[in-house]
């Protein structure tokens, strides 16, 4: 039963992505903020560009800040990928797109110590004929790593509503069956009473009941 809400969620994500491709519009979707220990976690960072601003050079910087600590660089993209020595050494993977609108990274085999604040800084230098403007943007991801996956509130509500619907449909089916059974029983009783009344009529009366034929 728990797979149904996840299927609905997955279908919603597919529809959003499909709509984005069809309309040629970049959608800045926020990143998930909870990961399960031992799994891979994609830190989603999307920074959309306008169509007339596609020609640009992009620099991406990723930072990690533990609780009560300071920001430390962990990953950088500056024409090439570069991973800084840190607690994530060997566990970071670039997941960015070719057009540099999606500049996400993945943390492989996350641990409880990976909880904290991740910062994604994007710097773009647009290449126009007259000038080269510089724009910066930033995304913060508050990641929490848990030992086991737990059902979220939405999944619980979805399951409860599904069970209520099943009970309602079952009761409705039972009511329909009882109604149909009574209707058929009354029809059979009426037919049986008509047959009994007909048999109870004397023979001479039955002959009189015949419809006269006009010559």
Short mmCIF file of C-alpha atoms in Angstrom, two decimals:
data_model
loop_
_atom_site.label_atom_id
_atom_site.label_comp_id
_atom_site.label_asym_id
_atom_site.label_seq_id
_atom_site.Cartn_x
_atom_site.Cartn_y
_atom_site.Cartn_z
CA UNK A 1 0.00 0.00 0.00
CA UNK A 2 2.85 2.38 0.78
CA UNK A 3 4.01 2.15 -2.82
CA UNK A 4 0.90 4.00 -4.07
CA UNK A 5 1.77 7.45 -2.62
CA UNK A 6 5.35 7.05 -3.86
CA UNK A 7 4.02 6.14 -7.31
CA UNK A 8 1.79 9.21 -7.28
CA UNK A 9 4.74 11.38 -6.22
CA UNK A 10 6.97 9.87 -8.88
CA UNK A 11 4.25 10.45 -11.52
CA UNK A 12 3.94 14.09 -10.44
CA UNK A 13 7.68 14.63 -10.83
CA UNK A 14 7.61 13.03 -14.31
CA UNK A 15 4.75 15.34 -15.34
CA UNK A 16 6.61 18.42 -14.12
CA UNK A 17 9.75 17.43 -16.02
CA UNK A 18 7.76 16.56 -19.14
CA UNK A 19 5.94 19.91 -19.01
CA UNK A 20 9.28 21.68 -18.66
CA UNK A 21 10.65 19.99 -21.80
CA UNK A 22 7.49 20.64 -23.82
CA UNK A 23 7.37 24.33 -22.94
CA UNK A 24 11.16 24.75 -23.13
CA UNK A 25 11.09 26.38 -19.71
CA UNK A 26 13.56 25.64 -16.92
CA UNK A 27 11.92 24.84 -13.58
CA UNK A 28 13.83 25.60 -10.38
CA UNK A 29 12.77 22.60 -8.29
CA UNK A 30 13.95 22.59 -4.65
CA UNK A 31 16.18 19.78 -3.45
CA UNK A 32 15.10 17.05 -1.05
CA UNK A 33 16.30 17.63 2.49
CA UNK A 34 16.35 14.13 4.01
CA UNK A 35 18.58 11.18 3.15
CA UNK A 36 18.86 7.64 4.50
CA UNK A 37 22.22 6.44 5.80
CA UNK A 38 24.09 4.30 3.27
CA UNK A 39 22.23 5.58 0.19
CA UNK A 40 23.20 8.11 -2.49
CA UNK A 41 21.78 11.61 -2.16
CA UNK A 42 21.44 14.09 -5.02
CA UNK A 43 21.79 17.70 -3.91
CA UNK A 44 19.61 19.45 -6.46
CA UNK A 45 20.75 22.90 -7.57
CA UNK A 46 19.03 24.45 -10.60
CA UNK A 47 19.68 27.99 -11.80
CA UNK A 48 17.70 28.86 -14.92
CA UNK A 49 18.92 31.14 -17.71
CA UNK A 50 16.83 33.04 -20.24
CA UNK A 51 17.02 31.95 -23.86
CA UNK A 52 18.88 35.08 -24.96
CA UNK A 53 21.43 34.48 -22.21
CA UNK A 54 22.48 30.95 -23.14
CA UNK A 55 25.98 32.04 -24.17
CA UNK A 56 27.75 32.36 -20.82
CA UNK A 57 30.61 30.97 -18.80
CA UNK A 58 29.55 29.41 -15.52
CA UNK A 59 31.43 28.75 -12.30
CA UNK A 60 29.86 26.53 -9.64
CA UNK A 61 31.09 26.27 -6.05
CA UNK A 62 29.74 23.85 -3.46
CA UNK A 63 30.30 24.38 0.28
CA UNK A 64 29.46 22.30 3.34
CA UNK A 65 28.85 23.61 6.86
CA UNK A 66 28.41 21.23 9.79
CA UNK A 67 26.19 22.26 12.68
CA UNK A 68 27.96 25.02 14.59
CA UNK A 69 30.85 25.06 12.10
CA UNK A 70 32.03 27.14 9.14
CA UNK A 71 31.64 26.76 5.39
CA UNK A 72 34.29 24.61 3.76
CA UNK A 73 34.68 24.11 -0.02
CA UNK A 74 33.96 20.56 -1.17
CA UNK A 75 33.43 20.81 -4.95
CA UNK A 76 33.97 23.22 -7.82
CA UNK A 77 33.19 23.40 -11.52
CA UNK A 78 35.27 25.85 -13.52
CA UNK A 79 35.31 24.41 -17.07
CA UNK A 80 36.51 21.21 -15.37
CA UNK A 81 35.42 19.38 -12.24
CA UNK A 82 37.47 19.67 -9.08
CA UNK A 83 36.87 17.96 -5.73
CA UNK A 84 38.48 19.50 -2.66
CA UNK A 85 39.99 17.31 0.08
CA UNK A 86 37.30 16.90 2.72
CA UNK A 87 35.20 14.32 4.57
CA UNK A 88 33.50 13.71 1.20
CA UNK A 89 36.69 12.79 -0.69
CA UNK A 90 35.84 10.11 -3.27
CA UNK A 91 32.10 10.36 -2.51
CA UNK A 92 31.07 13.33 -4.65
CA UNK A 93 29.75 12.99 -8.19
CA UNK A 94 28.86 15.72 -10.70
CA UNK A 95 25.24 15.57 -11.92
CA UNK A 96 25.05 18.83 -13.83
CA UNK A 97 23.53 19.28 -17.29
CA UNK A 98 25.34 20.34 -20.46
CA UNK A 99 23.55 23.70 -20.58
CA UNK A 100 24.69 24.39 -16.99
CA UNK A 101 21.19 25.14 -15.77
CA UNK A 102 21.31 22.06 -13.55
CA UNK A 103 24.52 22.15 -11.49
CA UNK A 104 23.68 19.41 -9.00
CA UNK A 105 26.06 17.00 -7.28
CA UNK A 106 25.48 13.66 -5.56
CA UNK A 107 26.89 12.47 -2.25
CA UNK A 108 27.53 8.74 -2.41
CA UNK A 109 26.99 6.45 0.57
CA UNK A 110 25.86 9.22 2.94
CA UNK A 111 26.60 8.93 6.65
CA UNK A 112 25.00 10.48 9.72
CA UNK A 113 27.93 12.92 9.86
CA UNK A 114 26.93 14.31 6.44
CA UNK A 115 24.02 16.21 7.98
CA UNK A 116 24.42 19.95 7.70
CA UNK A 117 24.00 22.92 5.36
CA UNK A 118 25.13 22.69 1.74
CA UNK A 119 25.57 25.87 -0.30
CA UNK A 120 25.54 26.00 -4.08
CA UNK A 121 26.99 29.23 -5.50
CA UNK A 122 26.57 29.94 -9.23
CA UNK A 123 28.47 32.73 -11.01
CA UNK A 124 27.66 33.48 -14.65
CA UNK A 125 29.49 35.82 -17.00
CA UNK A 126 27.27 36.52 -20.00
CA UNK A 127 28.95 37.15 -23.31
CA UNK A 128 27.24 40.07 -25.05
CA UNK A 129 28.81 42.12 -27.80
CA UNK A 130 28.97 45.36 -25.83
CA UNK A 131 29.56 44.20 -22.26
CA UNK A 132 30.02 41.05 -20.15
CA UNK A 133 27.66 41.30 -17.14
CA UNK A 134 28.29 39.10 -14.10
CA UNK A 135 25.46 37.54 -12.11
CA UNK A 136 25.57 35.38 -9.01
CA UNK A 137 22.98 33.24 -7.25
CA UNK A 138 23.01 30.89 -4.29
CA UNK A 139 21.02 27.88 -3.04
CA UNK A 140 20.96 26.50 0.52
CA UNK A 141 20.12 22.87 1.30
CA UNK A 142 19.57 21.84 4.93
CA UNK A 143 20.25 18.11 4.77
CA UNK A 144 19.32 15.66 7.53
CA UNK A 145 20.60 12.07 7.38
CA UNK A 146 18.52 9.43 9.21
CA UNK A 147 19.26 5.80 10.00
CA UNK A 148 16.07 4.40 8.46
CA UNK A 149 13.48 5.72 6.06
CA UNK A 150 10.24 6.71 7.73
CA UNK A 151 6.83 7.33 6.22
CA UNK A 152 6.08 10.99 5.80
CA UNK A 153 2.78 12.58 6.82
CA UNK A 154 1.50 12.71 3.25
CA UNK A 155 2.00 8.96 2.79
CA UNK A 156 0.14 8.21 6.02
CA UNK A 157 -2.80 10.43 5.03
CA UNK A 158 -2.88 8.85 1.56
CA UNK A 159 -3.03 5.34 3.02
CA UNK A 160 -5.79 6.33 5.47
CA UNK A 161 -7.86 7.87 2.67
CA UNK A 162 -7.33 4.75 0.56
CA UNK A 163 -8.57 2.48 3.35
CA UNK A 164 -11.61 4.72 3.91
CA UNK A 165 -12.39 4.56 0.19
CA UNK A 166 -12.12 0.76 0.19
CA UNK A 167 -14.50 0.51 3.16
CA UNK A 168 -16.96 2.88 1.49
CA UNK A 169 -16.89 0.94 -1.78
CA UNK A 170 -17.36 -2.35 0.10
CA UNK A 171 -20.40 -1.03 1.99
CA UNK A 172 -21.86 0.43 -1.19
CA UNK A 173 -21.46 -2.92 -2.95
CA UNK A 174 -23.17 -4.75 -0.08
CA UNK A 175 -26.07 -2.29 -0.11
CA UNK A 176 -26.48 -2.71 -3.87
CA UNK A 177 -26.44 -6.49 -3.53
CA UNK A 178 -29.12 -6.42 -0.78
CA UNK A 179 -31.25 -4.00 -2.81
CA UNK A 180 -31.03 -6.17 -5.94
CA UNK A 181 -31.77 -9.32 -3.95
CA UNK A 182 -34.90 -7.79 -2.42
CA UNK A 183 -36.03 -6.49 -5.79
CA UNK A 184 -35.65 -9.90 -7.41
CA UNK A 185 -37.38 -11.60 -4.45
CA UNK A 186 -40.37 -9.22 -4.68
CA UNK A 187 -40.63 -9.85 -8.43
CA UNK A 188 -40.61 -13.61 -7.86
CA UNK A 189 -43.23 -13.33 -5.10
CA UNK A 190 -45.47 -11.21 -7.34
CA UNK A 191 -45.14 -13.71 -10.19
CA UNK A 192 -45.91 -16.58 -7.84
CA UNK A 193 -49.01 -14.80 -6.46
CA UNK A 194 -50.28 -14.14 -9.98
CA UNK A 195 -49.79 -17.79 -10.88
CA UNK A 196 -51.61 -18.90 -7.70
CA UNK A 197 -54.52 -16.52 -8.33
CA UNK A 198 -54.84 -17.80 -11.89
CA UNK A 199 -54.90 -21.42 -10.77
CA UNK A 200 -57.58 -20.60 -8.20
CA UNK A 201 -60.03 -19.31 -10.89
CA UNK A 202 -62.75 -21.93 -11.79
CA UNK A 203 -62.61 -23.51 -15.20
CA UNK A 204 -65.77 -21.80 -16.46
CA UNK A 205 -64.43 -18.43 -15.45
CA UNK A 206 -61.18 -19.18 -17.27
CA UNK A 207 -63.22 -19.80 -20.43
CA UNK A 208 -65.04 -16.51 -19.94
CA UNK A 209 -61.70 -14.82 -19.61
CA UNK A 210 -60.94 -15.75 -23.20
CA UNK A 211 -61.11 -12.79 -25.54
CA UNK A 212 -64.05 -13.19 -28.03
CA UNK A 213 -63.13 -13.24 -31.68
CA UNK A 214 -65.19 -10.99 -33.88
CA UNK A 215 -66.39 -12.43 -37.19
#
